[in-house]
Amino acid sequence: MPEEPGSAYDALTDHEDDARWAYGTGFTDPLAGVSSAVPGGADREALTTYCLMLGDDALIMSHRLQEWVTRAPEIEDELALANIALDLLGQARLLLGRAAEVEDAGRDEDSLAYGREAGEFRNVCLAEPADADFAHLMARLLAFATWRLALLDRLSASADPVLAAIAAKGVKEVTYHRDYAARWVVRLGDGTDLSHQRMQAAMTAVATQTGELFAVHPVEQAMAAAGFGVDPAQLRPEFATVWSQVLDAATLEAPADPAVGVGEGRDGRHTAALSGILDELQSVARSTPGGVW
Amino acid sequence: MSEPGRHEWPLFEVFVRAKRGLNHVHVGSLRAADHDMALHHARDLYTRRNEGVSIWVVRSDDVVASAPAEKESFFEPSGDKIYRHPTHYTIPGSVPHI
């Protein structure tokens, strides 16, 4: 019997053990060995919404970062931004997947990402604005990553084993995101007169958008009380410490602390920018429903 | 070509030690403002597919390279020294354990 085309490669790929490869192997499944059963007594509706909140944060921020590909100041930074966007997209997939699993209503990560209207998205508004320049992007990424790292760090002790595993994976990724943004804020803040001035403007502008990060939505409150989620109000001291350390190192003036917002994004009330993001994000899925590559 | 007045970052050479490798191997080069940034860029450019466990970066300016013009005097004299290879020698049958 003639061999099928490509069978010469079968012998190379039919082993479980890929440790013999020097490069590009040993990939791990972050959910390996984690039970996907929803813990007994969980409020499924609230847990679904909570997963959507954290997943939508990552999805929308990732989309904005992707827009910098081909527009970054240097090719090395373009790749760094793409890497960060892909980390967040990976987190979004896991979180939306978990939301669908807990909801158990026949939806999946794709229908949640591509099938919802703007009003059904639960991300914080900080993820939405288009960045005026690279300094604004770095300021926004610093705020987002500092907040998200504090959140995921605590979430890795969640009573939902899947959320805990997703958070533990995310901590390593977001630690790098925060570090990347902080390095640029310091470099530009403590750079030339012009870079200092533009970095200061960006930090001042972004600081006004951070109040909502610490607003407590009823779903977040319920999930924190049940041991599944994190109370965002608790994240503020860590955020403030990191934020002021970076500002100091960057020789920038600390903008006024914003008042804690009302968390409009968590309620599905968004800036107009989100519609623009979704138009692009969902265009292919809407024009070709069910299409695959 | 760089635009007039545009400052260009210096070039760095990147060496990555793979998971299964014992030595750092030259994988390419990149531009960065300083060593610290070069290390981070190297992480983002050259270890995206789970390749590395250690990175070295070095300023390309600091690499001293042999000159192509000196190739003959540098390398060709070793071309006929067959006795420097162990396979040149015949092992007598009476020598055990080789």
GROMACS .gro file of C-alpha atoms in nm:
model
  391
    1MET     CA    1   0.000   0.000   0.000
    2PRO     CA    2   0.150   0.334  -0.102
    3GLU     CA    3   0.230   0.567   0.182
    4GLU     CA    4   0.020   0.876   0.226
    5PRO     CA    5   0.190   1.201   0.132
    6GLY     CA    6   0.358   1.356   0.429
    7SER     CA    7   0.405   1.029   0.610
    8ALA     CA    8   0.779   1.083   0.611
    9TYR     CA    9   0.712   1.339   0.883
   10ASP     CA   10   0.486   1.120   1.090
   11ALA     CA   11   0.778   0.959   1.264
   12LEU     CA   12   0.896   1.299   1.370
   13THR     CA   13   0.569   1.406   1.525
   14ASP     CA   14   0.403   1.096   1.663
   15HIS     CA   15   0.583   1.101   1.994
   16GLU     CA   16   0.443   1.235   2.314
   17ASP     CA   17   0.790   1.326   2.426
   18ASP     CA   18   0.908   1.639   2.250
   19ALA     CA   19   1.201   1.705   2.480
   20ARG     CA   20   1.435   1.591   2.202
   21TRP     CA   21   1.372   1.914   2.014
   22ALA     CA   22   1.614   2.190   2.093
   23TYR     CA   23   1.382   2.473   1.989
   24GLY     CA   24   1.021   2.568   2.021
   25THR     CA   25   0.881   2.282   2.223
   26GLY     CA   26   0.772   2.198   2.571
   27PHE     CA   27   0.459   2.412   2.537
   28THR     CA   28   0.232   2.377   2.832
   29ASP     CA   29  -0.145   2.383   2.870
   30PRO     CA   30  -0.221   2.626   3.153
   31LEU     CA   31  -0.534   2.428   3.240
   32ALA     CA   32  -0.368   2.084   3.239
   33GLY     CA   33  -0.490   1.879   3.530
   34VAL     CA   34  -0.738   2.145   3.642
   35SER     CA   35  -1.096   2.028   3.695
   36SER     CA   36  -1.342   2.227   3.484
   37ALA     CA   37  -1.636   2.140   3.709
   38VAL     CA   38  -1.811   2.448   3.843
   39PRO     CA   39  -1.772   2.446   4.223
   40GLY     CA   40  -2.090   2.353   4.404
   41GLY     CA   41  -2.291   2.642   4.542
   42ALA     CA   42  -2.152   2.887   4.288
   43ASP     CA   43  -2.385   3.157   4.161
   44ARG     CA   44  -2.343   3.063   3.795
   45GLU     CA   45  -2.487   3.384   3.654
   46ALA     CA   46  -2.259   3.605   3.863
   47LEU     CA   47  -1.954   3.388   3.794
   48THR     CA   48  -2.026   3.400   3.421
   49THR     CA   49  -2.048   3.779   3.431
   50TYR     CA   50  -1.731   3.801   3.638
   51CYS     CA   51  -1.538   3.591   3.383
   52LEU     CA   52  -1.676   3.815   3.106
   53MET     CA   53  -1.554   4.127   3.289
   54LEU     CA   54  -1.196   4.004   3.315
   55GLY     CA   55  -1.203   3.847   2.968
   56ASP     CA   56  -1.341   4.162   2.803
   57ASP     CA   57  -1.073   4.377   2.972
   58ALA     CA   58  -0.808   4.160   2.807
   59LEU     CA   59  -0.985   4.133   2.470
   60ILE     CA   60  -1.038   4.507   2.420
   61MET     CA   61  -0.694   4.606   2.550
   62SER     CA   62  -0.541   4.344   2.322
   63HIS     CA   63  -0.725   4.491   2.023
   64ARG     CA   64  -0.593   4.839   2.091
   65LEU     CA   65  -0.238   4.704   2.125
   66GLN     CA   66  -0.274   4.516   1.795
   67GLU     CA   67  -0.352   4.845   1.624
   68TRP     CA   68   0.008   4.952   1.696
   69VAL     CA   69   0.146   4.674   1.480
   70THR     CA   70   0.298   4.848   1.174
   71ARG     CA   71   0.279   5.181   1.362
   72ALA     CA   72   0.523   5.136   1.650
   73PRO     CA   73   0.831   5.359   1.659
   74GLU     CA   74   1.076   5.069   1.619
   75ILE     CA   75   1.031   4.717   1.485
   76GLU     CA   76   1.163   4.572   1.812
   77ASP     CA   77   0.891   4.752   2.007
   78GLU     CA   78   0.632   4.655   1.752
   79LEU     CA   79   0.704   4.292   1.826
   80ALA     CA   80   0.702   4.358   2.200
   81LEU     CA   81   0.356   4.517   2.170
   82ALA     CA   82   0.234   4.228   1.955
   83ASN     CA   83   0.362   3.983   2.217
   84ILE     CA   84   0.175   4.168   2.490
   85ALA     CA   85  -0.140   4.177   2.277
   86LEU     CA   86  -0.114   3.802   2.219
   87ASP     CA   87  -0.067   3.735   2.592
   88LEU     CA   88  -0.386   3.929   2.662
   89LEU     CA   89  -0.573   3.763   2.377
   90GLY     CA   90  -0.477   3.427   2.527
   91GLN     CA   91  -0.613   3.538   2.864
   92ALA     CA   92  -0.931   3.661   2.696
   93ARG     CA   93  -0.984   3.326   2.523
   94LEU     CA   94  -0.945   3.132   2.848
   95LEU     CA   95  -1.172   3.368   3.041
   96LEU     CA   96  -1.445   3.384   2.777
   97GLY     CA   97  -1.418   3.007   2.744
   98ARG     CA   98  -1.470   2.975   3.119
   99ALA     CA   99  -1.764   3.217   3.104
  100ALA     CA  100  -1.929   3.000   2.836
  101GLU     CA  101  -1.858   2.684   3.033
  102VAL     CA  102  -2.010   2.822   3.354
  103GLU     CA  103  -2.304   2.977   3.169
  104ASP     CA  104  -2.374   2.644   2.997
  105ALA     CA  105  -2.614   2.799   2.746
  106GLY     CA  106  -2.455   2.679   2.423
  107ARG     CA  107  -2.227   2.976   2.368
  108ASP     CA  108  -1.849   2.954   2.329
  109GLU     CA  109  -1.552   3.190   2.335
  110ASP     CA  110  -1.613   3.289   1.972
  111SER     CA  111  -1.983   3.364   2.006
  112LEU     CA  112  -1.908   3.567   2.317
  113ALA     CA  113  -1.634   3.768   2.144
  114TYR     CA  114  -1.806   3.809   1.808
  115GLY     CA  115  -2.174   3.787   1.892
  116ARG     CA  116  -2.230   4.047   2.163
  117GLU     CA  117  -2.328   4.412   2.121
  118ALA     CA  118  -2.130   4.691   2.288
  119GLY     CA  119  -2.379   4.713   2.575
  120GLU     CA  120  -2.312   4.351   2.664
  121PHE     CA  121  -1.937   4.403   2.703
  122ARG     CA  122  -1.822   4.434   3.062
  123ASN     CA  123  -1.468   4.571   3.023
  124VAL     CA  124  -1.343   4.879   3.206
  125CYS     CA  125  -1.342   5.190   2.986
  126LEU     CA  126  -0.964   5.228   3.040
  127ALA     CA  127  -0.919   4.953   2.779
  128GLU     CA  128  -1.102   5.151   2.510
  129PRO     CA  129  -0.942   5.482   2.409
  130ALA     CA  130  -0.731   5.511   2.097
  131ASP     CA  131  -0.388   5.631   2.206
  132ALA     CA  132  -0.284   5.978   2.096
  133ASP     CA  133   0.083   5.878   2.088
  134PHE     CA  134   0.329   5.617   2.216
  135ALA     CA  135   0.353   5.796   2.553
  136HIS     CA  136  -0.023   5.765   2.602
  137LEU     CA  137  -0.007   5.398   2.512
  138MET     CA  138   0.272   5.338   2.765
  139ALA     CA  139   0.088   5.532   3.038
  140ARG     CA  140  -0.231   5.337   2.970
  141LEU     CA  141  -0.048   5.005   2.956
  142LEU     CA  142   0.127   5.086   3.284
  143ALA     CA  143  -0.207   5.162   3.452
  144PHE     CA  144  -0.379   4.858   3.302
  145ALA     CA  145  -0.098   4.613   3.376
  146THR     CA  146  -0.036   4.741   3.730
  147TRP     CA  147  -0.403   4.705   3.811
  148ARG     CA  148  -0.443   4.371   3.639
  149LEU     CA  149  -0.131   4.225   3.800
  150ALA     CA  150  -0.258   4.318   4.147
  151LEU     CA  151  -0.592   4.161   4.054
  152LEU     CA  152  -0.458   3.837   3.900
  153ASP     CA  153  -0.213   3.793   4.185
  154ARG     CA  154  -0.506   3.774   4.428
  155LEU     CA  155  -0.726   3.583   4.185
  156SER     CA  156  -0.473   3.298   4.174
  157ALA     CA  157  -0.620   3.198   4.513
  158SER     CA  158  -0.975   3.186   4.370
  159ALA     CA  159  -1.211   2.913   4.488
  160ASP     CA  160  -1.275   2.841   4.119
  161PRO     CA  161  -0.978   2.623   4.017
  162VAL     CA  162  -1.005   2.732   3.652
  163LEU     CA  163  -0.999   3.103   3.737
  164ALA     CA  164  -0.708   3.038   3.974
  165ALA     CA  165  -0.510   2.861   3.701
  166ILE     CA  166  -0.583   3.131   3.441
  167ALA     CA  167  -0.475   3.396   3.691
  168ALA     CA  168  -0.153   3.213   3.782
  169LYS     CA  169  -0.061   3.196   3.413
  170GLY     CA  170  -0.151   3.561   3.365
  171VAL     CA  171   0.059   3.684   3.656
  172LYS     CA  172   0.383   3.592   3.477
  173GLU     CA  173   0.267   3.758   3.156
  174VAL     CA  174   0.134   4.078   3.307
  175THR     CA  175   0.445   4.114   3.525
  176TYR     CA  176   0.637   4.155   3.201
  177HIS     CA  177   0.377   4.396   3.057
  178ARG     CA  178   0.406   4.619   3.361
  179ASP     CA  179   0.783   4.606   3.349
  180TYR     CA  180   0.786   4.693   2.978
  181ALA     CA  181   0.555   4.992   3.025
  182ALA     CA  182   0.737   5.114   3.336
  183ARG     CA  183   1.072   5.107   3.155
  184TRP     CA  184   0.934   5.323   2.877
  185VAL     CA  185   0.767   5.568   3.115
  186VAL     CA  186   1.098   5.610   3.300
  187ARG     CA  187   1.298   5.634   2.978
  188LEU     CA  188   1.073   5.898   2.826
  189GLY     CA  189   1.000   6.084   3.150
  190ASP     CA  190   1.369   6.104   3.239
  191GLY     CA  191   1.469   6.165   2.877
  192THR     CA  192   1.474   6.485   2.672
  193ASP     CA  193   1.270   6.796   2.747
  194LEU     CA  194   1.024   6.702   2.476
  195SER     CA  195   0.986   6.337   2.583
  196HIS     CA  196   0.944   6.447   2.946
  197GLN     CA  197   0.673   6.693   2.850
  198ARG     CA  198   0.482   6.439   2.640
  199MET     CA  199   0.515   6.161   2.899
  200GLN     CA  200   0.389   6.398   3.168
  201ALA     CA  201   0.087   6.490   2.953
  202ALA     CA  202   0.013   6.122   2.895
  203MET     CA  203   0.038   6.025   3.264
  204THR     CA  204  -0.184   6.316   3.363
  205ALA     CA  205  -0.443   6.221   3.102
  206VAL     CA  206  -0.444   5.851   3.186
  207ALA     CA  207  -0.456   5.911   3.564
  208THR     CA  208  -0.801   6.066   3.523
  209GLN     CA  209  -0.924   5.738   3.370
  210THR     CA  210  -0.808   5.513   3.655
  211GLY     CA  211  -1.083   5.593   3.907
  212GLU     CA  212  -1.320   5.331   3.764
  213LEU     CA  213  -1.063   5.055   3.819
  214PHE     CA  214  -1.139   5.055   4.192
  215ALA     CA  215  -1.517   5.093   4.174
  216VAL     CA  216  -1.691   4.785   4.309
  217HIS     CA  217  -1.965   4.640   4.090
  218PRO     CA  218  -2.226   4.426   4.271
  219VAL     CA  219  -2.108   4.121   4.077
  220GLU     CA  220  -1.747   4.182   4.185
  221GLN     CA  221  -1.862   4.231   4.541
  222ALA     CA  222  -2.061   3.906   4.538
  223MET     CA  223  -1.778   3.709   4.377
  224ALA     CA  224  -1.522   3.846   4.623
  225ALA     CA  225  -1.749   3.755   4.914
  226ALA     CA  226  -1.791   3.402   4.775
  227GLY     CA  227  -1.414   3.356   4.741
  228PHE     CA  228  -1.427   3.338   4.361
  229GLY     CA  229  -1.325   3.694   4.277
  230VAL     CA  230  -1.131   3.995   4.399
  231ASP     CA  231  -1.263   4.316   4.550
  232PRO     CA  232  -1.120   4.589   4.322
  233ALA     CA  233  -1.119   4.844   4.604
  234GLN     CA  234  -0.843   4.638   4.769
  235LEU     CA  235  -0.615   4.689   4.469
  236ARG     CA  236  -0.580   5.061   4.512
  237PRO     CA  237  -0.290   5.074   4.764
  238GLU     CA  238  -0.071   4.847   4.550
  239PHE     CA  239  -0.161   5.044   4.239
  240ALA     CA  240  -0.079   5.375   4.409
  241THR     CA  241   0.257   5.247   4.534
  242VAL     CA  242   0.371   5.122   4.194
  243TRP     CA  243   0.234   5.426   4.013
  244SER     CA  244   0.422   5.668   4.239
  245GLN     CA  245   0.746   5.463   4.225
  246VAL     CA  246   0.743   5.482   3.847
  247LEU     CA  247   0.656   5.852   3.848
  248ASP     CA  248   0.946   5.921   4.086
  249ALA     CA  249   1.195   5.724   3.881
  250ALA     CA  250   1.069   5.901   3.569
  251THR     CA  251   1.106   6.246   3.734
  252LEU     CA  252   0.739   6.312   3.659
  253GLU     CA  253   0.494   6.499   3.874
  254ALA     CA  254   0.219   6.291   4.031
  255PRO     CA  255  -0.120   6.378   3.883
  256ALA     CA  256  -0.404   6.429   4.129
  257ASP     CA  257  -0.564   6.106   4.249
  258PRO     CA  258  -0.889   6.058   4.062
  259ALA     CA  259  -1.207   5.997   4.256
  260VAL     CA  260  -1.322   5.636   4.251
  261GLY     CA  261  -1.551   5.615   3.949
  262VAL     CA  262  -1.882   5.443   3.918
  263GLY     CA  263  -1.758   5.155   3.705
  264GLU     CA  264  -1.969   5.231   3.401
  265GLY     CA  265  -1.787   4.983   3.179
  266ARG     CA  266  -1.863   4.698   3.417
  267ASP     CA  267  -2.231   4.785   3.371
  268GLY     CA  268  -2.210   4.782   2.992
  269ARG     CA  269  -2.202   5.160   2.953
  270HIS     CA  270  -1.903   5.241   2.735
  271THR     CA  271  -1.728   5.521   2.552
  272ALA     CA  272  -1.810   5.563   2.184
  273ALA     CA  273  -1.469   5.414   2.106
  274LEU     CA  274  -1.589   5.063   2.189
  275SER     CA  275  -1.833   5.056   1.896
  276GLY     CA  276  -1.546   5.133   1.661
  277ILE     CA  277  -1.339   4.851   1.809
  278LEU     CA  278  -1.625   4.602   1.780
  279ASP     CA  279  -1.701   4.707   1.421
  280GLU     CA  280  -1.354   4.594   1.327
  281LEU     CA  281  -1.320   4.303   1.569
  282GLN     CA  282  -1.652   4.148   1.467
  283SER     CA  283  -1.667   4.242   1.099
  284VAL     CA  284  -1.544   3.910   0.957
  285ALA     CA  285  -1.748   3.699   1.198
  286ARG     CA  286  -2.061   3.899   1.117
  287SER     CA  287  -2.015   3.893   0.740
  288THR     CA  288  -1.923   3.522   0.736
  289PRO     CA  289  -2.111   3.359   1.024
  290GLY     CA  290  -1.953   3.031   1.127
  291GLY     CA  291  -1.664   3.076   0.885
  292VAL     CA  292  -1.336   2.903   0.958
  293TRP     CA  293  -0.984   2.940   0.818
  294MET     CA  294   1.886   5.458   0.509
  295SER     CA  295   1.839   5.679   0.808
  296GLU     CA  296   1.665   6.010   0.762
  297PRO     CA  297   1.877   6.319   0.816
  298GLY     CA  298   1.887   6.412   1.182
  299ARG     CA  299   1.730   6.088   1.294
  300HIS     CA  300   1.926   5.921   1.570
  301GLU     CA  301   1.968   5.550   1.516
  302TRP     CA  302   2.001   5.305   1.802
  303PRO     CA  303   2.323   5.102   1.807
  304LEU     CA  304   2.332   4.742   1.691
  305PHE     CA  305   2.358   4.447   1.930
  306GLU     CA  306   2.434   4.080   1.867
  307VAL     CA  307   2.212   3.829   2.044
  308PHE     CA  308   2.311   3.487   2.177
  309VAL     CA  309   2.051   3.247   2.315
  310ARG     CA  310   2.107   2.929   2.507
  311ALA     CA  311   1.839   2.676   2.419
  312LYS     CA  312   1.675   2.446   2.668
  313ARG     CA  313   1.866   2.150   2.535
  314GLY     CA  314   2.180   2.337   2.444
  315LEU     CA  315   2.494   2.370   2.649
  316ASN     CA  316   2.624   2.685   2.483
  317HIS     CA  317   2.486   3.020   2.377
  318VAL     CA  318   2.435   3.036   2.002
  319HIS     CA  319   2.431   3.351   1.791
  320VAL     CA  320   2.073   3.397   1.671
  321GLY     CA  321   2.073   3.742   1.517
  322SER     CA  322   2.097   4.109   1.590
  323LEU     CA  323   1.874   4.399   1.689
  324ARG     CA  324   1.878   4.768   1.766
  325ALA     CA  325   1.835   4.913   2.115
  326ALA     CA  326   1.923   5.228   2.306
  327ASP     CA  327   2.129   5.042   2.567
  328HIS     CA  328   2.217   4.696   2.698
  329ASP     CA  329   1.914   4.674   2.922
  330MET     CA  330   1.674   4.749   2.639
  331ALA     CA  331   1.866   4.512   2.412
  332LEU     CA  332   1.812   4.227   2.657
  333HIS     CA  333   1.439   4.294   2.665
  334HIS     CA  334   1.416   4.329   2.290
  335ALA     CA  335   1.606   4.003   2.254
  336ARG     CA  336   1.349   3.833   2.475
  337ASP     CA  337   1.070   3.972   2.258
  338LEU     CA  338   1.235   3.896   1.923
  339TYR     CA  339   1.421   3.572   1.973
  340THR     CA  340   1.251   3.368   2.245
  341ARG     CA  341   0.887   3.390   2.134
  342ARG     CA  342   0.863   3.021   2.053
  343ASN     CA  343   0.974   2.889   2.386
  344GLU     CA  344   1.333   2.845   2.276
  345GLY     CA  345   1.552   2.998   2.538
  346VAL     CA  346   1.664   2.975   2.895
  347SER     CA  347   1.938   3.239   2.884
  348ILE     CA  348   2.025   3.540   2.669
  349TRP     CA  349   2.349   3.730   2.613
  350VAL     CA  350   2.362   4.060   2.427
  351VAL     CA  351   2.678   4.233   2.318
  352ARG     CA  352   2.736   4.558   2.129
  353SER     CA  353   2.822   4.472   1.770
  354ASP     CA  354   3.093   4.739   1.794
  355ASP     CA  355   3.259   4.535   2.068
  356VAL     CA  356   3.290   4.222   1.859
  357VAL     CA  357   3.638   4.188   1.714
  358ALA     CA  358   3.612   3.980   1.399
  359SER     CA  359   3.874   3.816   1.182
  360ALA     CA  360   3.921   3.994   0.851
  361PRO     CA  361   3.807   3.821   0.531
  362ALA     CA  362   4.135   3.935   0.369
  363GLU     CA  363   4.328   3.732   0.624
  364LYS     CA  364   4.137   3.416   0.550
  365GLU     CA  365   4.429   3.244   0.375
  366SER     CA  366   4.687   3.305   0.644
  367PHE     CA  367   4.439   3.248   0.925
  368PHE     CA  368   4.270   2.928   0.822
  369GLU     CA  369   4.440   2.752   0.534
  370PRO     CA  370   4.754   2.643   0.721
  371SER     CA  371   4.541   2.402   0.924
  372GLY     CA  372   4.401   2.246   0.605
  373ASP     CA  373   4.671   1.982   0.565
  374LYS     CA  374   4.743   1.893   0.928
  375ILE     CA  375   4.568   1.562   0.908
  376TYR     CA  376   4.765   1.435   1.210
  377ARG     CA  377   4.560   1.667   1.432
  378HIS     CA  378   4.260   1.441   1.386
  379PRO     CA  379   4.242   1.125   1.597
  380THR     CA  380   4.121   0.931   1.295
  381HIS     CA  381   4.467   0.977   1.142
  382TYR     CA  382   4.610   0.720   1.377
  383THR     CA  383   4.583   0.347   1.343
  384ILE     CA  384   4.517   0.179   1.672
  385PRO     CA  385   4.723  -0.137   1.714
  386GLY     CA  386   4.505  -0.441   1.767
  387SER     CA  387   4.687  -0.513   2.093
  388VAL     CA  388   4.557  -0.193   2.257
  389PRO     CA  389   4.235  -0.277   2.440
  390HIS     CA  390   3.942  -0.058   2.539
  391ILE     CA  391   3.962   0.197   2.255
   0.00000   0.00000   0.00000
